[in-house]
Coordinates of C-alpha atoms and ligand atoms in Angstrom, one line a residue:
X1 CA -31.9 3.8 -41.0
X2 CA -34.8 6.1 -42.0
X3 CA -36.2 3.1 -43.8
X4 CA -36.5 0.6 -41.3
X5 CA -37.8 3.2 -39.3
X6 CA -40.7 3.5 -42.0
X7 CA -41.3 0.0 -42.5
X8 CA -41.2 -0.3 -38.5
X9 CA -43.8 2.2 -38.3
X10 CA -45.6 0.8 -41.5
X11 CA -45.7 -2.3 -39.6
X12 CA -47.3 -0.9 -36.4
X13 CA -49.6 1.0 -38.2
X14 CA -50.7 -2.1 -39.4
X15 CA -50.5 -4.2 -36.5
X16 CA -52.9 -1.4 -34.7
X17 CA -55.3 -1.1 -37.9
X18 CA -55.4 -3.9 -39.0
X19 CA -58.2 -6.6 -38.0
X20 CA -57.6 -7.0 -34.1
X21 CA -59.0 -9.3 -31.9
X22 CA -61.7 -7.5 -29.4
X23 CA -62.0 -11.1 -27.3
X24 CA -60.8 -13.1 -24.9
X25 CA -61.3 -15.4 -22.2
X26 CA -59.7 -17.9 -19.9
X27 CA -59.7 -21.8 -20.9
X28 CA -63.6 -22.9 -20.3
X29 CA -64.8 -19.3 -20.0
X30 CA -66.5 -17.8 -22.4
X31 CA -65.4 -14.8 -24.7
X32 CA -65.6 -11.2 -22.7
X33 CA -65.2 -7.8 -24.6
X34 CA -64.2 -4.3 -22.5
X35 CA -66.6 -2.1 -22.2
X36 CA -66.9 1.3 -20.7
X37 CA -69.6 2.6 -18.5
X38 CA -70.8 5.8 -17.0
X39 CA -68.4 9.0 -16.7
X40 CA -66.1 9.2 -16.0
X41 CA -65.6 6.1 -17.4
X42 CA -65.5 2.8 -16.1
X43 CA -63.6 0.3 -17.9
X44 CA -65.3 -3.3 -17.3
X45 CA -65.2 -7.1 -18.9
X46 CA -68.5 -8.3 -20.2
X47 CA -69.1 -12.0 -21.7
X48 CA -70.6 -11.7 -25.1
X49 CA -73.4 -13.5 -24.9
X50 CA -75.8 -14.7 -27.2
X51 CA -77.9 -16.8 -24.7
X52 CA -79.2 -13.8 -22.9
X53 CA -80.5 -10.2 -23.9
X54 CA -79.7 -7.7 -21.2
X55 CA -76.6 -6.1 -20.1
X56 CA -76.3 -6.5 -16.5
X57 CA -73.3 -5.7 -14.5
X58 CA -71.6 -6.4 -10.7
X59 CA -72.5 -3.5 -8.7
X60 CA -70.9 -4.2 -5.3
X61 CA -67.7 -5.8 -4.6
X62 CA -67.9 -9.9 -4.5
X63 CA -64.3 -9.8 -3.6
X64 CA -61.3 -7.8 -2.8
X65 CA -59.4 -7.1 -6.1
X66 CA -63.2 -7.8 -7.9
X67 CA -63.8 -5.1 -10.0
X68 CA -67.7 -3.7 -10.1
X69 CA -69.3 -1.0 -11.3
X70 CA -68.8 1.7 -8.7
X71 CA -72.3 3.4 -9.9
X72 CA -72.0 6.8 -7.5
X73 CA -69.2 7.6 -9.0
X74 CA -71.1 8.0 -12.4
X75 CA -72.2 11.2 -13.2
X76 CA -74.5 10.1 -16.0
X77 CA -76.5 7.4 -14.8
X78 CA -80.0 7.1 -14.2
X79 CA -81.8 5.1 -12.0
X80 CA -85.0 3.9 -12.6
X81 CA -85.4 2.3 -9.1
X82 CA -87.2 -0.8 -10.4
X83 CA -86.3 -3.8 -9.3
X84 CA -85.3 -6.7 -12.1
X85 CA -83.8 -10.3 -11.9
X86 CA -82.7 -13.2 -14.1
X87 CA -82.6 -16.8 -13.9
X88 CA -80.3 -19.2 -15.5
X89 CA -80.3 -22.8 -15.3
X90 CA -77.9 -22.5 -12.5
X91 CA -77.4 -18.9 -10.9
X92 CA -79.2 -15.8 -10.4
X93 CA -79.3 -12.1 -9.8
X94 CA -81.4 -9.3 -8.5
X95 CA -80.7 -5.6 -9.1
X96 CA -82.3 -2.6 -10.8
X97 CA -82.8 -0.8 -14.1
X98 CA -80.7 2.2 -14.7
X99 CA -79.5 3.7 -17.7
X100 CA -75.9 5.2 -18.8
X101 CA -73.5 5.7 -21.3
X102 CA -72.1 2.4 -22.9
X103 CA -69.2 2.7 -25.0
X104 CA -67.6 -0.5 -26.7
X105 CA -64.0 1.3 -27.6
X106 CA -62.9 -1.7 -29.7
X107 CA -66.0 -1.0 -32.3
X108 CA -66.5 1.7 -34.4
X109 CA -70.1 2.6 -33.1
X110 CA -70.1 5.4 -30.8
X111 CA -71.9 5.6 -27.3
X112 CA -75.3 5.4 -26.7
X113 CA -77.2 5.8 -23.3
X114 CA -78.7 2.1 -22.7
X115 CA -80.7 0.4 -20.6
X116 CA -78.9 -2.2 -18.3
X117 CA -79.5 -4.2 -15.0
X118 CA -77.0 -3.3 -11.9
X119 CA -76.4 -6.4 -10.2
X120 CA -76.6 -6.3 -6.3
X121 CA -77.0 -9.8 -5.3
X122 CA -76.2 -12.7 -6.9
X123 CA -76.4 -17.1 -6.4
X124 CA -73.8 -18.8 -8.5
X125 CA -73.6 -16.2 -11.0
X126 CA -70.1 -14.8 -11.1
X127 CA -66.8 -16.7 -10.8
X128 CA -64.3 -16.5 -9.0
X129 CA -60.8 -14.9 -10.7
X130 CA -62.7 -15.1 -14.1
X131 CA -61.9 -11.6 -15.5
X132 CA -65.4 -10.6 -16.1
X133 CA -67.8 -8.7 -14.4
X134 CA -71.0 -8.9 -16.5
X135 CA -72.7 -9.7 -19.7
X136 CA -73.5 -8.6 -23.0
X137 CA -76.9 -9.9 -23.8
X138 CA -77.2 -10.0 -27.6
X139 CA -80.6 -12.1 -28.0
X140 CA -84.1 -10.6 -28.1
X141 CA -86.4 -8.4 -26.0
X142 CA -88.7 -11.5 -24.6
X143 CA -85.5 -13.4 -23.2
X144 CA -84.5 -10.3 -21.4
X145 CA -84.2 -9.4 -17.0
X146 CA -88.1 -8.9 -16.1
X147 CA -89.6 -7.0 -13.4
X148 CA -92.7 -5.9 -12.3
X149 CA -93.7 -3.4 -15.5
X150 CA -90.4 -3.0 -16.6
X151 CA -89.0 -3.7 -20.3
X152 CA -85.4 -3.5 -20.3
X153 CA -84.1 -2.5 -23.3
X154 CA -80.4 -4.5 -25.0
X155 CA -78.1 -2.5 -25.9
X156 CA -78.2 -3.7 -29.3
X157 CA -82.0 -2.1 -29.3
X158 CA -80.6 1.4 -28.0
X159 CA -77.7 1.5 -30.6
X160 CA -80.4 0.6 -33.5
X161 CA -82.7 3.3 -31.9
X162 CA -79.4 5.8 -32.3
X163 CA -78.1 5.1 -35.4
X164 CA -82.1 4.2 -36.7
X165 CA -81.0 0.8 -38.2
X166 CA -81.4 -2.6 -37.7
X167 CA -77.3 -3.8 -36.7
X168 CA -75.8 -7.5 -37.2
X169 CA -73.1 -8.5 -35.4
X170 CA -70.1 -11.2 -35.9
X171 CA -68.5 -13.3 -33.1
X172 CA -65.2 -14.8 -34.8
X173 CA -63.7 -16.9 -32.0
X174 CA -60.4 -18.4 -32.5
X175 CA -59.6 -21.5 -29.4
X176 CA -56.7 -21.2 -27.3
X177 CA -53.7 -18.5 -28.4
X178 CA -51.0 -21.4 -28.4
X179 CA -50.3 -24.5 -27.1
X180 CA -49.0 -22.9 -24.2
X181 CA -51.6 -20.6 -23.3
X182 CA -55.1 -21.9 -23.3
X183 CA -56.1 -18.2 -23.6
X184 CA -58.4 -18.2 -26.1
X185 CA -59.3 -15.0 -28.4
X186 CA -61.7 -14.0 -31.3
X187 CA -63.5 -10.7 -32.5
X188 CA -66.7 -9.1 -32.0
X189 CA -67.8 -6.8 -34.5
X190 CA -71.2 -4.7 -35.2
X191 CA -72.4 -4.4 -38.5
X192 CA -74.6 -0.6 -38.7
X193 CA -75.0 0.1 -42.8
X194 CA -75.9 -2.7 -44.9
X195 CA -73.1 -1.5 -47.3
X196 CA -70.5 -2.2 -44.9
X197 CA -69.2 -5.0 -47.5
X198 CA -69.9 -8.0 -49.1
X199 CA -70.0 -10.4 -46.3
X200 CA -70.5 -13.1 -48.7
X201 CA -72.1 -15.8 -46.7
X202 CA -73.0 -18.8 -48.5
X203 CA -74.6 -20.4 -45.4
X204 CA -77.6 -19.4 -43.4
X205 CA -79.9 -21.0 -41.0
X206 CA -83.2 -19.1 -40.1
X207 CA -83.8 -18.4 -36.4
X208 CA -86.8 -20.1 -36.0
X209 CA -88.3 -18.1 -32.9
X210 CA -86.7 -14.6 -31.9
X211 CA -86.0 -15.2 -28.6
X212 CA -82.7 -16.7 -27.8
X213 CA -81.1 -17.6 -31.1
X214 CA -83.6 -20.9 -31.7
X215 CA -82.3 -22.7 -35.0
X216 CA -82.7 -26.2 -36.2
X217 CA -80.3 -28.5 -35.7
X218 CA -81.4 -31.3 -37.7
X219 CA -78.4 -33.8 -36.3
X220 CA -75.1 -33.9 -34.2
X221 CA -73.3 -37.1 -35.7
X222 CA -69.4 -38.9 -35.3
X223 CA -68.2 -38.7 -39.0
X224 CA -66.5 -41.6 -39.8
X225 CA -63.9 -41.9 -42.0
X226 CA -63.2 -39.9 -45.0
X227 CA -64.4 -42.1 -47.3
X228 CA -66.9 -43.5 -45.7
X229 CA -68.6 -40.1 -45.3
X230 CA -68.8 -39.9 -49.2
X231 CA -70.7 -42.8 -49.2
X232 CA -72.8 -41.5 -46.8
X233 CA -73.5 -37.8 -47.9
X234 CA -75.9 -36.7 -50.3
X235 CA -77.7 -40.0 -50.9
X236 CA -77.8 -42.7 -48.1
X237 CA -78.0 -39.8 -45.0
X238 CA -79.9 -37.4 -47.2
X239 CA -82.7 -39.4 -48.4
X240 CA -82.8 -41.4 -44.8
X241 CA -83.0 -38.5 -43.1
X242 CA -82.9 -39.2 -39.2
X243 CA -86.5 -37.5 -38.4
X244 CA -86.0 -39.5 -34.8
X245 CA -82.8 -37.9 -34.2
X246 CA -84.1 -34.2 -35.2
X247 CA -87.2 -34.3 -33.3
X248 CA -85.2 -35.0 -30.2
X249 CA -82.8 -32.3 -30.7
X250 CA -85.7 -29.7 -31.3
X251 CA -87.9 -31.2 -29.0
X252 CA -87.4 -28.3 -26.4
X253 CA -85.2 -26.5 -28.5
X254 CA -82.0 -25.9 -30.6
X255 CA -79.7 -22.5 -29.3
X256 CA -76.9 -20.8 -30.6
X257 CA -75.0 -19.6 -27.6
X258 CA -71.9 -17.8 -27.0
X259 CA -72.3 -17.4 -23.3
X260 CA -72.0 -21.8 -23.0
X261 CA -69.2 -23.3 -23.4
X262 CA -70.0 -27.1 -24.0
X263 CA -72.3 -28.6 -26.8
X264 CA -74.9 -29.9 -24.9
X265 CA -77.3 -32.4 -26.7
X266 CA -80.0 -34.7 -25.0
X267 CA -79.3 -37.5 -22.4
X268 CA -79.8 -39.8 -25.2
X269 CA -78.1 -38.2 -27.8
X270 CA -74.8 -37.6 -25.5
X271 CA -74.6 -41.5 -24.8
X272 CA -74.9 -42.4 -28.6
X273 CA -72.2 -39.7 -29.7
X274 CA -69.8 -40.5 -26.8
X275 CA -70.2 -44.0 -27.1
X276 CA -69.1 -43.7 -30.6
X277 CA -66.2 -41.7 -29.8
X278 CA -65.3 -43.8 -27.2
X279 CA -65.3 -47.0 -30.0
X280 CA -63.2 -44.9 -31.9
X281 CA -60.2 -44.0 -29.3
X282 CA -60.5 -48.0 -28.0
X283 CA -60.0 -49.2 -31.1
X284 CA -56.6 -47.4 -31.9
X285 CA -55.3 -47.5 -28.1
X286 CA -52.1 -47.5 -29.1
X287 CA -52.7 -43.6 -29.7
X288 CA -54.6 -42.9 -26.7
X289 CA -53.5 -45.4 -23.8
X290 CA -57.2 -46.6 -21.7
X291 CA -55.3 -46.3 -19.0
X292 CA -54.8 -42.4 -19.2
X293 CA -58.5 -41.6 -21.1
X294 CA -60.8 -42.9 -18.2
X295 CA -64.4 -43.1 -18.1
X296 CA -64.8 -40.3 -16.0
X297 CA -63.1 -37.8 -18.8
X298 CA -66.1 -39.1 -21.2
X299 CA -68.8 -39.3 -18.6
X300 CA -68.0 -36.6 -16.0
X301 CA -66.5 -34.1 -17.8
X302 CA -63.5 -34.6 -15.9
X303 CA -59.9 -33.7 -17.2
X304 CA -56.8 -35.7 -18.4
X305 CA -53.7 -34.2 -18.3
X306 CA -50.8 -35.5 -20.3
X307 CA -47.3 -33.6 -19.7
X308 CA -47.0 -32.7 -23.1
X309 CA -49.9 -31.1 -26.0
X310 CA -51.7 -34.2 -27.5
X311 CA -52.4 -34.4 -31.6
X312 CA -56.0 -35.6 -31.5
X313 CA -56.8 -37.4 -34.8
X314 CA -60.2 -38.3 -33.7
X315 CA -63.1 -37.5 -36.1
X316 CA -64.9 -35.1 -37.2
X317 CA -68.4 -34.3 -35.5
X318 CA -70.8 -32.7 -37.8
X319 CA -73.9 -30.7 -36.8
X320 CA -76.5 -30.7 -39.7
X321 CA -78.3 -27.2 -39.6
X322 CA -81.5 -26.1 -41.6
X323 CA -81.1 -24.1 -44.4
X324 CA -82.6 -20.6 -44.5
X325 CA -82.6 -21.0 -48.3
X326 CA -85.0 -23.9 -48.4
X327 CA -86.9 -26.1 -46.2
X328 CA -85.4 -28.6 -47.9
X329 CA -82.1 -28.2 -47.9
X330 CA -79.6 -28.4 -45.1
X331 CA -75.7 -27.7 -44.4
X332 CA -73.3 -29.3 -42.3
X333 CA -70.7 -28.1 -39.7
X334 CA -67.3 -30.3 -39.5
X335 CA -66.2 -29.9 -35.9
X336 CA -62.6 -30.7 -35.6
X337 CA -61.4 -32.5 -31.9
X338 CA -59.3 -29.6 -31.6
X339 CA -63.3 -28.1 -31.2
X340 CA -64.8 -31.0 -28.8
X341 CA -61.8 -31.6 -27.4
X342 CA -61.1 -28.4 -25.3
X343 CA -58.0 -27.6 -24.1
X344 CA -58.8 -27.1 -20.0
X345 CA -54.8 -25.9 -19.0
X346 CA -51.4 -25.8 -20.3
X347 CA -48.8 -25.3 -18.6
X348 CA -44.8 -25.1 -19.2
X349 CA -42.8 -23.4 -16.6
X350 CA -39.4 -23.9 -16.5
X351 CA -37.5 -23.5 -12.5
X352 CA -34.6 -24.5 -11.2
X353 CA -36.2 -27.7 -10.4
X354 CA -36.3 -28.2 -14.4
X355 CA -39.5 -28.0 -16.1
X356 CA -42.8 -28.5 -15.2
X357 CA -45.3 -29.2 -17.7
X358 CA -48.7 -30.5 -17.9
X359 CA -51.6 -30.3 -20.8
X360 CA -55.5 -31.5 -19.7
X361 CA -58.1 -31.4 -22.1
X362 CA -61.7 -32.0 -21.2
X363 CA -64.6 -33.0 -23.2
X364 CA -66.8 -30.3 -24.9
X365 CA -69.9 -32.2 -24.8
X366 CA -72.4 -32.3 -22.2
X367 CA -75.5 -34.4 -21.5
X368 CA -78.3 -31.8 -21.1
X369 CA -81.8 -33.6 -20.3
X370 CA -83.9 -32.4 -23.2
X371 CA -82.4 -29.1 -24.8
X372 CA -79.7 -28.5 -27.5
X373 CA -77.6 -25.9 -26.8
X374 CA -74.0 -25.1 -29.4
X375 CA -72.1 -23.2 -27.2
X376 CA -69.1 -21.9 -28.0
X377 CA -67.3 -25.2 -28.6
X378 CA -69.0 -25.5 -31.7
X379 CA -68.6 -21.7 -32.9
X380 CA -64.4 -22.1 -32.5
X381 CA -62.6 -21.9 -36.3
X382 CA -65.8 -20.0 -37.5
X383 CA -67.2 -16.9 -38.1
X384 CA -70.9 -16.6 -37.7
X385 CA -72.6 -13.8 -38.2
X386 CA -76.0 -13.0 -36.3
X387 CA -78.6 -10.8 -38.8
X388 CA -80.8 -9.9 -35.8
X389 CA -83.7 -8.3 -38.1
X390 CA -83.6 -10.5 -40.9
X391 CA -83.7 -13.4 -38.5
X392 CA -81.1 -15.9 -39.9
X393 CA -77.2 -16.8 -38.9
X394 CA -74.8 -16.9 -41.4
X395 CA -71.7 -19.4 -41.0
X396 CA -68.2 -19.5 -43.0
X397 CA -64.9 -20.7 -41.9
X398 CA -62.4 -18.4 -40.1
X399 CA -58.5 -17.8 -40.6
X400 CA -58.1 -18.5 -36.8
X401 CA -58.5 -21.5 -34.5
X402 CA -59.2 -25.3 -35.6
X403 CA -59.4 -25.9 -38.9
X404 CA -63.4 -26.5 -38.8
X405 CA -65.2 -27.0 -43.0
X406 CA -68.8 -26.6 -43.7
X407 CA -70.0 -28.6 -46.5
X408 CA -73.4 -28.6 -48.3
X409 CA -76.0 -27.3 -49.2
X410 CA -77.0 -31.1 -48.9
X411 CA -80.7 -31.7 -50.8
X412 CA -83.8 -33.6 -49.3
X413 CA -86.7 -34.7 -50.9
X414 CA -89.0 -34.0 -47.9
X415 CA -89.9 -30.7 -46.2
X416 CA -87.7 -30.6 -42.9
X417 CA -89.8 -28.3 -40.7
X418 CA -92.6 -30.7 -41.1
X419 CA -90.7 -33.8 -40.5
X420 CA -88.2 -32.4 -37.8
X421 CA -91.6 -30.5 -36.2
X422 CA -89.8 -27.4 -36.2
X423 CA -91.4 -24.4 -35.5
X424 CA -92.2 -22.3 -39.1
X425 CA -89.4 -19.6 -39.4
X426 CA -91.2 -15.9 -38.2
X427 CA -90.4 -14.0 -41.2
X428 CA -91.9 -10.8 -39.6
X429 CA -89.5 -7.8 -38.7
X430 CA -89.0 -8.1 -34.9
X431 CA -92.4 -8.7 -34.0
X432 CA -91.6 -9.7 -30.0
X433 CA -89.3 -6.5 -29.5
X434 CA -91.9 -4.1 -31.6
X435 CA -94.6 -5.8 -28.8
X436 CA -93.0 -5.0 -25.8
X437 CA -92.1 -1.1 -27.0
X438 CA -95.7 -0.8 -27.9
X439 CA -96.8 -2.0 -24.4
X440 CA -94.9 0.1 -22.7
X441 CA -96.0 3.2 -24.9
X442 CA -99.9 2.3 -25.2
X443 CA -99.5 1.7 -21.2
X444 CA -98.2 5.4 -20.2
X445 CA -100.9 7.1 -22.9
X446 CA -103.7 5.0 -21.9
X447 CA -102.9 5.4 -18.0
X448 CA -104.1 9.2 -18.4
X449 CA -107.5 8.4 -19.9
X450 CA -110.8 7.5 -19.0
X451 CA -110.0 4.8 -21.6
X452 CA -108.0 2.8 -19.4
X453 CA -110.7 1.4 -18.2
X454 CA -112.0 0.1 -21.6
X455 CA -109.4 -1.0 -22.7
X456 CA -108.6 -2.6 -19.6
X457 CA -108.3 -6.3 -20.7
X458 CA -106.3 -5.3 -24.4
X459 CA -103.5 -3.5 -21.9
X460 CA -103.3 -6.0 -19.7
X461 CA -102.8 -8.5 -22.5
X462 CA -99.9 -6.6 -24.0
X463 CA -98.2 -5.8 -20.7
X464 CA -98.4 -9.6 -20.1
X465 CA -97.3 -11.0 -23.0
X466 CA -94.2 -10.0 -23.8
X467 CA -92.7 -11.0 -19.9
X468 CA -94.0 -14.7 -19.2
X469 CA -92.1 -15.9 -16.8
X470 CA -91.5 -19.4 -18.7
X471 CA -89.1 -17.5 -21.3
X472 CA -87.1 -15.5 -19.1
X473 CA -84.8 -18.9 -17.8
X474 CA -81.8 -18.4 -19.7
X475 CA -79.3 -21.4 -20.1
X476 CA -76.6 -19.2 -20.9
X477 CA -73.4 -19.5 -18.7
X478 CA -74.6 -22.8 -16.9
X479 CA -71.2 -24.0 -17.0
X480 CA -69.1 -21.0 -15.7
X481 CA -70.8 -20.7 -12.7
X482 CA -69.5 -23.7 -10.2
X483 CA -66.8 -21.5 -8.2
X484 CA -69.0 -19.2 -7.5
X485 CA -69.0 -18.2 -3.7
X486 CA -70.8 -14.7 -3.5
Ligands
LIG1 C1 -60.8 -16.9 -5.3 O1 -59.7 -16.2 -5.8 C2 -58.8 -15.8 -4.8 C3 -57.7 -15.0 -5.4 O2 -57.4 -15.4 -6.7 C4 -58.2 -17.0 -4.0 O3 -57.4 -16.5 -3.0 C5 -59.4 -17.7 -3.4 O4 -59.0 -18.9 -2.7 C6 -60.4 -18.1 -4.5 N1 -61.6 -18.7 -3.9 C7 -62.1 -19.8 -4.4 C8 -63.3 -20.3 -3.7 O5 -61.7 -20.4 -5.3
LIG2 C1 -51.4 -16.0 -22.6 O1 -51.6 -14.9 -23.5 C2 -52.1 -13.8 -22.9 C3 -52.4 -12.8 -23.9 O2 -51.4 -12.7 -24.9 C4 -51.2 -13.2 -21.8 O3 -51.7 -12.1 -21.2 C5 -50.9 -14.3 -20.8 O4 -50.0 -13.8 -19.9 C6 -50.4 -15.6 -21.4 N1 -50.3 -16.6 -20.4 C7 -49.2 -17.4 -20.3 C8 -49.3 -18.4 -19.2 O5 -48.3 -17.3 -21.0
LIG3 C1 -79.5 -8.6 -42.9 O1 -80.6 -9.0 -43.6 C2 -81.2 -8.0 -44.4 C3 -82.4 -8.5 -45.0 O2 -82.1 -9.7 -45.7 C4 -80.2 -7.5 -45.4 O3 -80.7 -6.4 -46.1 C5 -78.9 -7.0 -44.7 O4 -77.9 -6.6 -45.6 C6 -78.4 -8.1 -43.8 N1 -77.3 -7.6 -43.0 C7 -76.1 -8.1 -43.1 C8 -75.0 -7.4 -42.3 O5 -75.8 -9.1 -43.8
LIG4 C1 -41.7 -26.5 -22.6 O1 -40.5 -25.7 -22.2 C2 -39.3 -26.3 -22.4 C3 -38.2 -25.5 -21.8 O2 -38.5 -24.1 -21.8 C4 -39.1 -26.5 -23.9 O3 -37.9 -27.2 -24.2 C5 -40.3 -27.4 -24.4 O4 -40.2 -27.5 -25.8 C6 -41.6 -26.8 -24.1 N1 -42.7 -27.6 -24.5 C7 -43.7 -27.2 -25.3 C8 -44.7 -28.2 -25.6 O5 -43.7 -26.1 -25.8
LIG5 C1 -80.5 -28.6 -54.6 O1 -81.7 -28.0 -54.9 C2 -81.6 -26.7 -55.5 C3 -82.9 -26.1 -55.7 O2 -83.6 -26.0 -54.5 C4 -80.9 -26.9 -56.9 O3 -80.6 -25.6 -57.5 C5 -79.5 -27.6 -56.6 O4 -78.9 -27.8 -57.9 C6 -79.7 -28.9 -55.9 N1 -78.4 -29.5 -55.6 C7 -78.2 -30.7 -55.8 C8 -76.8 -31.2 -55.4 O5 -78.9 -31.5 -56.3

């Protein structure tokens, strides 16, 4: 008796040490986290969000049963008054900068007081039932809420500031929970001391511009067959490297971002992939009827519902990323269906009636006009982890979700920054968030001297710089916010 006890306790012991999942998220939402705000504390839901920088969260209620943060009740904020806004490619918000205690309970990082933006009013931001009430920005200073003189600092900045070091963090995200839940899960986790452990990450792609999390995603291609892909690796797609394909994908640019949930390539780039996708399910219709995968699933991103959980055996798509080892080298990312393929509902209730069961998957690709954006889609079976200072994203696979492979390094004979026209990786610590601090500093020391006025033009320049309007546009989230009614 005694010893099933122990081994009962032994095994909740280890249930509640051992590696827990911090994420989660309705099907076609992205990933939120709970955080903790203010004191007494206020328990919220924040997206994790690599597409954005600043932590902004609902202050008002959008509906009954909403939660927001209720920020009189706090007796530690701090409100700067300012006014501050954001931009996405659909949505909006206004609020204000105030600061507060920010606790993350699920990471071993203590609190910090941080800088955040209280939402007041927002356009097609939230959504409606999503269990979320905010994001977590985790990209860089010049991509963050702007306002008139006002630099609002991520919370990633303030804990770095606290704990003087320069923290990485890891998004693991698993897919759906089963295949009768479309939940999906995964794990956040900050990285303080470089000691932590041997990460051992054999693949890294340099961010090539710290703002959002610009890499270079040299191509997004339908794998064929098994053995037709060893005919094709290393030599023949190697050496013919498709410079046409990369320059359209970098054109605007590439991002890494959590906060989306489709990829989303360029119009041209969409038609080519789901046109061979499409060749690929016609030609083995006896798998997937025409009649049930329409057009409209491909095209619109529309759903198809089946009443029982389809085995996709389509193939693999592979996204070829720059290596941050050499400019000419590159890796590969094998994207299961199970990925691009997302699971939209699943449902399996059983009534008096019998059961009731339906399954509808939608496509996890989006036509984009001229940007590349691998939103979480593409992150699902992996664990990447985001070296903020050092400026590069490592990738490995994960022991959750679809079974996604990376395979390379994968040699070229040419440089692929030149030839792709990507933008040379900034090796420089920080240099956009160390800008910004500095304005803000040289702008309250000058202001008491007769020196303002000499320097008159440098301040200006360094206030300006770091907010141009052009960067603040954010594309995270584009494709939560269609519900939205506030
Ligand atoms: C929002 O959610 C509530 C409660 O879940 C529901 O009653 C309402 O119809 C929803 N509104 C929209 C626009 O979906
Ligand atoms: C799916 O899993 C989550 C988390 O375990 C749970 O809260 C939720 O009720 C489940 N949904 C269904 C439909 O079973
Ligand atoms: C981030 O990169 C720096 C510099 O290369 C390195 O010292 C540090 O260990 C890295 N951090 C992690 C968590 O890998
Ligand atoms: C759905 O539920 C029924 C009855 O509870 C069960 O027999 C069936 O296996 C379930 N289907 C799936 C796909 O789990
Ligand atoms: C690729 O190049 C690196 C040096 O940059 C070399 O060490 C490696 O052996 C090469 N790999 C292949 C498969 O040729």
């Amino acid at each position: 008796m005694t010893k099933m006890f122990l081994v009962l306790c032994l095994l909740m012991f280890v249930f509640a040490v051992g590696e827990g999942y911090n994420l989660f998220g309705e099907a076609g939402q992205a990933y939120s986290i709970e955080i903790n705000l203010g004191l007494p504390k206020q328990k919220l839901n924040v997206i994790v969000d690599t597409g954005s920088t600043t932590l902004a969260i609902a202050s008002y209620p959008r509906r009954e049963h909403d939660r927001y943060y209720e920020t009189n009740k706090s007796t530690t904020l701090e409100d700067s008054g300012m006014q501050i806004q954001a931009k996405y490619s659909q949505g909006n918000w206004v609020g204000r900068m105030v600061s507060d205690q920010v606790e993350i309970p699920s990471l071993n990082i203590s609190q910090v007081r941080a800088n955040m933006a209280i939402i007041t009013k927002s356009h097609k931001f939230f959504v409606n039932g999503s269990g979320w009430e905010g994001l977590l920005g985790l990209a860089y200073l010049p991509v963050g809420a702007w306002g008139e003189h006002v630099i609002v600092e991520s919370w990633l900045d303030s804990v770095d500031a606290k704990l003087q070091t320069s923290a990485s963090f890891e998004l693991k995200l698993c897919g759906p929970r089963s295949v009768n839940n479309a939940t999906h899960y995964g794990n956040f986790r900050v990285m303080v001391s470089e000691t932590d452990e041997d990460l051992d990450i054999k693949y890294r792609t340099p961010v090539l511009h710290k703002r959002w999390y610009e890499v270079g995603v040299l191509s997004v291609r339908v794998l064929a067959n098994e053995t037709e892909k060893v005919i094709m690796d290393d030599k023949t797609y190697a050496q013919g490297f498709n410079v046409d394909m990369c320059r359209k994908l970098n054109h605007q640019k590439s991002i890494v971002d959590s906060g989306t949930t489709n990829i989303r390539l360029p119009d041209a780039l969409f038609r080519q992939v789901v046109n061979q996708l499409k060749k690929v399910v016609q030609e083995s219709n006896t798998q997937y009827p025409s009649n049930i995968i329409l057009d409209n699933f491909w095209d619109h991103a529309e759903a198809a519902c089946w009443p029982e959980p389809q085995q996709w055996s389509l193939p693999r798509l592979a996204i070829d990323l720059l290596s941050a080892d050499s400019d000419r080298q590159y890796f590969t990312l094998e994207i299961p269906p199970q990925n691009y393929i997302r699971v939209a509902s699943a449902h399996n209730s059983s009534g008096e009636s019998g059961t009731v069961s339906e399954f509808c998957y939608k496509l996890g690709l989006e036509a984009g006009g001229g940007e590349t954006v691998l939103g979480y889609t593409a992150m699902e079976g992996l664990t990447l982890l985001f070296n903020r200072s050092a400026g590069w994203i490592g990738f490995k696979t994960s022991d959750c979700g679809p079974d996604a492979r990376i395979t390379g390094p994968h040699n070229v004979t040419h440089s692929i920054t030149s030839s792709c026209q990507l933008i040379t990786p900034i090796t420089d610590m920080a240099i956009s968030i160390k800008a910004a601090q500095w304005a803000l500093c040289v702008i309250s020391i000058v202001a008491a001297t007769v020196l303002i006025y000499l320097l008159a033009p440098c301040v200006k320049m360094l206030l300006v710089k770091p907010l141009p309007r052009s960067t603040q546009i954010s594309m995270s989230q584009t494709a939560l916010v269609e519900q939205d009614i506030s």
